[in-house]
Amino acid sequence: MAENSCELNGSGGSVCRRCAAAPGERGSTPGAVSKWVRLNVGGTCFLTTRQTLCRDPKSFLYRLCQADPDLDSDKDETGAYLIDRDPTYFGPVLNYLRHGKLVINKDLAEEGVLEEAEFYNITSLIKLVKDRIRERDSKTSQVPVKHVYRVLQCQEEELTQMVSTMSDGWKFEQLVSIGSSYNYGNEDQAEFLCVVSKELHNTPYGTTSEPSEKAKILQERGSRM
């Protein structure tokens, strides 16, 4: 996480090195409420202010800071609130509360941030992430469909087997006879060129799925040309 989060000690305790010595955790006078709040999210400690957590008065985090009696808010040995959620996706949520902007690293999925936003009931963030997902999906659907074409050479007796392998999105485009190539017994065997095509659908990461075994058979036959 960023500079305001840290991992717990691995020496058998749940005491966080940085958070245990966090400044301003306790008020200067007995009973005073500190402006700093520690959160232990899935084993990672986050340090932030009450003002940040209280941005949305309807959120789970706001109720946590208000010591809502309906919340079962256990704490660890350092006094950090224990929250059993994914700390990786909590980072964008906390940063949104800090500066009001949605910043998601490339290796994180918007759906993961949406799950956390819904759990913490941050309504403005929920709407923002849903808009981001719709925009992403809209761009993906607007990508022109690409086709790949293959020309396969086969004998007349192989046409039936060729038809049985036409799956995985492959379809016939054209069948061209190129005459007889050789004698098989007392009969001439006709040869054909078979043109097939398949749509290539781009994924959000710009890759296509691996060909299946049947698709590989078509590719091997195409290499005979």
PDB file of N, CA and C in Angstrom, residues 111-169:
ATOM      1  N   GLU A 111     -14.198  -4.394 -10.933  1.00  0.00           N
ATOM      2  CA  GLU A 111     -15.205  -5.154 -10.199  1.00  0.00           C
ATOM      3  C   GLU A 111     -14.793  -5.391  -8.753  1.00  0.00           C
ATOM      4  N   GLY A 112     -13.483  -5.556  -8.504  1.00  0.00           N
ATOM      5  CA  GLY A 112     -13.006  -5.735  -7.135  1.00  0.00           C
ATOM      6  C   GLY A 112     -13.209  -4.481  -6.296  1.00  0.00           C
ATOM      7  N   VAL A 113     -12.952  -3.317  -6.882  1.00  0.00           N
ATOM      8  CA  VAL A 113     -13.170  -2.054  -6.173  1.00  0.00           C
ATOM      9  C   VAL A 113     -14.663  -1.844  -5.923  1.00  0.00           C
ATOM     10  N   LEU A 114     -15.494  -2.247  -6.894  1.00  0.00           N
ATOM     11  CA  LEU A 114     -16.938  -2.119  -6.723  1.00  0.00           C
ATOM     12  C   LEU A 114     -17.430  -2.966  -5.556  1.00  0.00           C
ATOM     13  N   GLU A 115     -16.887  -4.162  -5.407  1.00  0.00           N
ATOM     14  CA  GLU A 115     -17.275  -5.023  -4.286  1.00  0.00           C
ATOM     15  C   GLU A 115     -16.999  -4.333  -2.952  1.00  0.00           C
ATOM     16  N   GLU A 116     -15.829  -3.712  -2.847  1.00  0.00           N
ATOM     17  CA  GLU A 116     -15.479  -3.040  -1.591  1.00  0.00           C
ATOM     18  C   GLU A 116     -16.328  -1.794  -1.366  1.00  0.00           C
ATOM     19  N   ALA A 117     -16.569  -1.043  -2.441  1.00  0.00           N
ATOM     20  CA  ALA A 117     -17.394   0.168  -2.311  1.00  0.00           C
ATOM     21  C   ALA A 117     -18.798  -0.190  -1.834  1.00  0.00           C
ATOM     22  N   GLU A 118     -19.316  -1.312  -2.336  1.00  0.00           N
ATOM     23  CA  GLU A 118     -20.648  -1.740  -1.908  1.00  0.00           C
ATOM     24  C   GLU A 118     -20.628  -2.243  -0.475  1.00  0.00           C
ATOM     25  N   PHE A 119     -19.552  -2.930  -0.087  1.00  0.00           N
ATOM     26  CA  PHE A 119     -19.461  -3.410   1.296  1.00  0.00           C
ATOM     27  C   PHE A 119     -19.434  -2.236   2.273  1.00  0.00           C
ATOM     28  N   TYR A 120     -18.631  -1.218   1.967  1.00  0.00           N
ATOM     29  CA  TYR A 120     -18.529  -0.051   2.852  1.00  0.00           C
ATOM     30  C   TYR A 120     -19.676   0.945   2.641  1.00  0.00           C
ATOM     31  N   ASN A 121     -20.518   0.666   1.648  1.00  0.00           N
ATOM     32  CA  ASN A 121     -21.705   1.487   1.367  1.00  0.00           C
ATOM     33  C   ASN A 121     -21.345   2.951   1.108  1.00  0.00           C
ATOM     34  N   ILE A 122     -20.386   3.150   0.217  1.00  0.00           N
ATOM     35  CA  ILE A 122     -19.996   4.500  -0.192  1.00  0.00           C
ATOM     36  C   ILE A 122     -20.701   4.784  -1.519  1.00  0.00           C
ATOM     37  N   THR A 123     -21.848   5.427  -1.452  1.00  0.00           N
ATOM     38  CA  THR A 123     -22.742   5.524  -2.599  1.00  0.00           C
ATOM     39  C   THR A 123     -22.128   6.257  -3.796  1.00  0.00           C
ATOM     40  N   SER A 124     -21.435   7.335  -3.548  1.00  0.00           N
ATOM     41  CA  SER A 124     -20.853   8.087  -4.666  1.00  0.00           C
ATOM     42  C   SER A 124     -19.775   7.274  -5.369  1.00  0.00           C
ATOM     43  N   LEU A 125     -19.018   6.492  -4.619  1.00  0.00           N
ATOM     44  CA  LEU A 125     -17.980   5.655  -5.219  1.00  0.00           C
ATOM     45  C   LEU A 125     -18.603   4.504  -5.993  1.00  0.00           C
ATOM     46  N   ILE A 126     -19.680   3.950  -5.487  1.00  0.00           N
ATOM     47  CA  ILE A 126     -20.371   2.871  -6.197  1.00  0.00           C
ATOM     48  C   ILE A 126     -20.794   3.347  -7.585  1.00  0.00           C
ATOM     49  N   LYS A 127     -21.399   4.525  -7.644  1.00  0.00           N
ATOM     50  CA  LYS A 127     -21.838   5.067  -8.936  1.00  0.00           C
ATOM     51  C   LYS A 127     -20.654   5.325  -9.855  1.00  0.00           C
ATOM     52  N   LEU A 128     -19.566   5.858  -9.304  1.00  0.00           N
ATOM     53  CA  LEU A 128     -18.393   6.179 -10.109  1.00  0.00           C
ATOM     54  C   LEU A 128     -17.763   4.928 -10.708  1.00  0.00           C
ATOM     55  N   VAL A 129     -17.661   3.870  -9.908  1.00  0.00           N
ATOM     56  CA  VAL A 129     -17.048   2.632 -10.411  1.00  0.00           C
ATOM     57  C   VAL A 129     -17.956   1.978 -11.455  1.00  0.00           C
ATOM     58  N   LYS A 130     -19.264   1.983 -11.228  1.00  0.00           N
ATOM     59  CA  LYS A 130     -20.179   1.413 -12.215  1.00  0.00           C
ATOM     60  C   LYS A 130     -20.091   2.160 -13.540  1.00  0.00           C
ATOM     61  N   ASP A 131     -19.964   3.481 -13.483  1.00  0.00           N
ATOM     62  CA  ASP A 131     -19.799   4.265 -14.710  1.00  0.00           C
ATOM     63  C   ASP A 131     -18.500   3.896 -15.416  1.00  0.00           C
ATOM     64  N   ARG A 132     -17.446   3.684 -14.627  1.00  0.00           N
ATOM     65  CA  ARG A 132     -16.150   3.296 -15.210  1.00  0.00           C
ATOM     66  C   ARG A 132     -16.253   1.927 -15.893  1.00  0.00           C
ATOM     67  N   ILE A 133     -16.964   0.997 -15.285  1.00  0.00           N
ATOM     68  CA  ILE A 133     -17.115  -0.331 -15.870  1.00  0.00           C
ATOM     69  C   ILE A 133     -17.924  -0.261 -17.164  1.00  0.00           C
ATOM     70  N   ARG A 134     -19.006   0.523 -17.161  1.00  0.00           N
ATOM     71  CA  ARG A 134     -19.810   0.670 -18.380  1.00  0.00           C
ATOM     72  C   ARG A 134     -18.994   1.299 -19.506  1.00  0.00           C
ATOM     73  N   GLU A 135     -18.198   2.286 -19.172  1.00  0.00           N
ATOM     74  CA  GLU A 135     -17.354   2.929 -20.181  1.00  0.00           C
ATOM     75  C   GLU A 135     -16.337   1.948 -20.744  1.00  0.00           C
ATOM     76  N   ARG A 136     -15.740   1.148 -19.873  1.00  0.00           N
ATOM     77  CA  ARG A 136     -14.773   0.137 -20.320  1.00  0.00           C
ATOM     78  C   ARG A 136     -15.414  -0.891 -21.238  1.00  0.00           C
ATOM     79  N   ASP A 137     -16.581  -1.395 -20.826  1.00  0.00           N
ATOM     80  CA  ASP A 137     -17.264  -2.412 -21.623  1.00  0.00           C
ATOM     81  C   ASP A 137     -17.744  -1.848 -22.949  1.00  0.00           C
ATOM     82  N   SER A 138     -18.137  -0.578 -22.948  1.00  0.00           N
ATOM     83  CA  SER A 138     -18.587   0.046 -24.182  1.00  0.00           C
ATOM     84  C   SER A 138     -17.447   0.153 -25.190  1.00  0.00           C
ATOM     85  N   LYS A 139     -16.269   0.504 -24.718  1.00  0.00           N
ATOM     86  CA  LYS A 139     -15.108   0.591 -25.615  1.00  0.00           C
ATOM     87  C   LYS A 139     -14.754  -0.773 -26.173  1.00  0.00           C
ATOM     88  N   THR A 140     -14.875  -1.805 -25.338  1.00  0.00           N
ATOM     89  CA  THR A 140     -14.546  -3.158 -25.782  1.00  0.00           C
ATOM     90  C   THR A 140     -15.505  -3.631 -26.863  1.00  0.00           C
ATOM     91  N   SER A 141     -16.802  -3.323 -26.689  1.00  0.00           N
ATOM     92  CA  SER A 141     -17.807  -3.776 -27.651  1.00  0.00           C
ATOM     93  C   SER A 141     -17.711  -3.043 -28.979  1.00  0.00           C
ATOM     94  N   GLN A 142     -17.078  -1.874 -28.996  1.00  0.00           N
ATOM     95  CA  GLN A 142     -16.972  -1.095 -30.219  1.00  0.00           C
ATOM     96  C   GLN A 142     -15.758  -1.472 -31.059  1.00  0.00           C
ATOM     97  N   VAL A 143     -14.935  -2.386 -30.565  1.00  0.00           N
ATOM     98  CA  VAL A 143     -13.763  -2.805 -31.331  1.00  0.00           C
ATOM     99  C   VAL A 143     -14.228  -3.604 -32.553  1.00  0.00           C
ATOM    100  N   PRO A 144     -13.777  -3.244 -33.765  1.00  0.00           N
ATOM    101  CA  PRO A 144     -14.205  -3.982 -34.964  1.00  0.00           C
ATOM    102  C   PRO A 144     -13.832  -5.458 -34.872  1.00  0.00           C
ATOM    103  N   VAL A 145     -14.745  -6.288 -35.360  1.00  0.00           N
ATOM    104  CA  VAL A 145     -14.489  -7.734 -35.351  1.00  0.00           C
ATOM    105  C   VAL A 145     -13.494  -8.072 -36.457  1.00  0.00           C
ATOM    106  N   LYS A 146     -12.477  -8.823 -36.132  1.00  0.00           N
ATOM    107  CA  LYS A 146     -11.474  -9.237 -37.098  1.00  0.00           C
ATOM    108  C   LYS A 146     -11.704 -10.702 -37.471  1.00  0.00           C
ATOM    109  N   HIS A 147     -11.301 -11.048 -38.686  1.00  0.00           N
ATOM    110  CA  HIS A 147     -11.446 -12.413 -39.168  1.00  0.00           C
ATOM    111  C   HIS A 147     -10.078 -12.969 -39.562  1.00  0.00           C
ATOM    112  N   VAL A 148      -9.926 -14.247 -39.341  1.00  0.00           N
ATOM    113  CA  VAL A 148      -8.742 -14.944 -39.824  1.00  0.00           C
ATOM    114  C   VAL A 148      -9.210 -15.972 -40.857  1.00  0.00           C
ATOM    115  N   TYR A 149      -8.497 -16.056 -41.947  1.00  0.00           N
ATOM    116  CA  TYR A 149      -8.861 -16.969 -43.034  1.00  0.00           C
ATOM    117  C   TYR A 149      -7.771 -18.017 -43.210  1.00  0.00           C
ATOM    118  N   ARG A 150      -8.191 -19.218 -43.529  1.00  0.00           N
ATOM    119  CA  ARG A 150      -7.247 -20.296 -43.820  1.00  0.00           C
ATOM    120  C   ARG A 150      -7.702 -21.030 -45.075  1.00  0.00           C
ATOM    121  N   VAL A 151      -6.724 -21.461 -45.857  1.00  0.00           N
ATOM    122  CA  VAL A 151      -6.996 -22.249 -47.055  1.00  0.00           C
ATOM    123  C   VAL A 151      -6.456 -23.651 -46.804  1.00  0.00           C
ATOM    124  N   LEU A 152      -7.351 -24.625 -46.819  1.00  0.00           N
ATOM    125  CA  LEU A 152      -6.987 -26.001 -46.529  1.00  0.00           C
ATOM    126  C   LEU A 152      -7.088 -26.840 -47.806  1.00  0.00           C
ATOM    127  N   GLN A 153      -6.135 -27.713 -48.007  1.00  0.00           N
ATOM    128  CA  GLN A 153      -6.143 -28.594 -49.163  1.00  0.00           C
ATOM    129  C   GLN A 153      -6.521 -30.001 -48.714  1.00  0.00           C
ATOM    130  N   CYS A 154      -7.476 -30.628 -49.396  1.00  0.00           N
ATOM    131  CA  CYS A 154      -7.889 -31.968 -48.996  1.00  0.00           C
ATOM    132  C   CYS A 154      -8.377 -32.742 -50.211  1.00  0.00           C
ATOM    133  N   GLN A 155      -8.416 -34.058 -50.067  1.00  0.00           N
ATOM    134  CA  GLN A 155      -8.969 -34.923 -51.094  1.00  0.00           C
ATOM    135  C   GLN A 155     -10.465 -35.100 -50.869  1.00  0.00           C
ATOM    136  N   GLU A 156     -11.100 -35.626 -51.879  1.00  0.00           N
ATOM    137  CA  GLU A 156     -12.551 -35.797 -51.824  1.00  0.00           C
ATOM    138  C   GLU A 156     -12.974 -36.643 -50.638  1.00  0.00           C
ATOM    139  N   GLU A 157     -12.219 -37.690 -50.354  1.00  0.00           N
ATOM    140  CA  GLU A 157     -12.586 -38.603 -49.273  1.00  0.00           C
ATOM    141  C   GLU A 157     -12.400 -37.969 -47.890  1.00  0.00           C
ATOM    142  N   GLU A 158     -11.684 -36.850 -47.833  1.00  0.00           N
ATOM    143  CA  GLU A 158     -11.446 -36.197 -46.560  1.00  0.00           C
ATOM    144  C   GLU A 158     -12.475 -35.106 -46.237  1.00  0.00           C
ATOM    145  N   LEU A 159     -13.358 -34.825 -47.191  1.00  0.00           N
ATOM    146  CA  LEU A 159     -14.301 -33.728 -46.980  1.00  0.00           C
ATOM    147  C   LEU A 159     -15.224 -33.981 -45.785  1.00  0.00           C
ATOM    148  N   THR A 160     -15.677 -35.225 -45.642  1.00  0.00           N
ATOM    149  CA  THR A 160     -16.576 -35.540 -44.525  1.00  0.00           C
ATOM    150  C   THR A 160     -15.883 -35.297 -43.191  1.00  0.00           C
ATOM    151  N   GLN A 161     -14.640 -35.761 -43.107  1.00  0.00           N
ATOM    152  CA  GLN A 161     -13.894 -35.543 -41.868  1.00  0.00           C
ATOM    153  C   GLN A 161     -13.631 -34.058 -41.646  1.00  0.00           C
ATOM    154  N   MET A 162     -13.425 -33.333 -42.718  1.00  0.00           N
ATOM    155  CA  MET A 162     -13.199 -31.900 -42.617  1.00  0.00           C
ATOM    156  C   MET A 162     -14.420 -31.204 -42.013  1.00  0.00           C
ATOM    157  N   VAL A 163     -15.606 -31.620 -42.473  1.00  0.00           N
ATOM    158  CA  VAL A 163     -16.838 -31.020 -41.962  1.00  0.00           C
ATOM    159  C   VAL A 163     -16.990 -31.291 -40.472  1.00  0.00           C
ATOM    160  N   SER A 164     -16.612 -32.478 -40.028  1.00  0.00           N
ATOM    161  CA  SER A 164     -16.768 -32.839 -38.615  1.00  0.00           C
ATOM    162  C   SER A 164     -15.862 -32.026 -37.703  1.00  0.00           C
ATOM    163  N   THR A 165     -14.801 -31.464 -38.251  1.00  0.00           N
ATOM    164  CA  THR A 165     -13.882 -30.660 -37.438  1.00  0.00           C
ATOM    165  C   THR A 165     -14.209 -29.176 -37.484  1.00  0.00           C
ATOM    166  N   MET A 166     -15.238 -28.798 -38.225  1.00  0.00           N
ATOM    167  CA  MET A 166     -15.566 -27.377 -38.330  1.00  0.00           C
ATOM    168  C   MET A 166     -16.375 -26.925 -37.113  1.00  0.00           C
ATOM    169  N   SER A 167     -15.689 -26.646 -36.028  1.00  0.00           N
ATOM    170  CA  SER A 167     -16.317 -26.125 -34.817  1.00  0.00           C
ATOM    171  C   SER A 167     -15.458 -24.999 -34.290  1.00  0.00           C
ATOM    172  N   ASP A 168     -15.691 -24.606 -33.032  1.00  0.00           N
ATOM    173  CA  ASP A 168     -14.894 -23.548 -32.400  1.00  0.00           C
ATOM    174  C   ASP A 168     -14.979 -22.228 -33.162  1.00  0.00           C
ATOM    175  N   GLY A 169     -16.108 -22.009 -33.853  1.00  0.00           N
ATOM    176  CA  GLY A 169     -16.282 -20.737 -34.543  1.00  0.00           C
ATOM    177  C   GLY A 169     -15.837 -20.735 -35.989  1.00  0.00           C
TER     178      GLY A 169
END
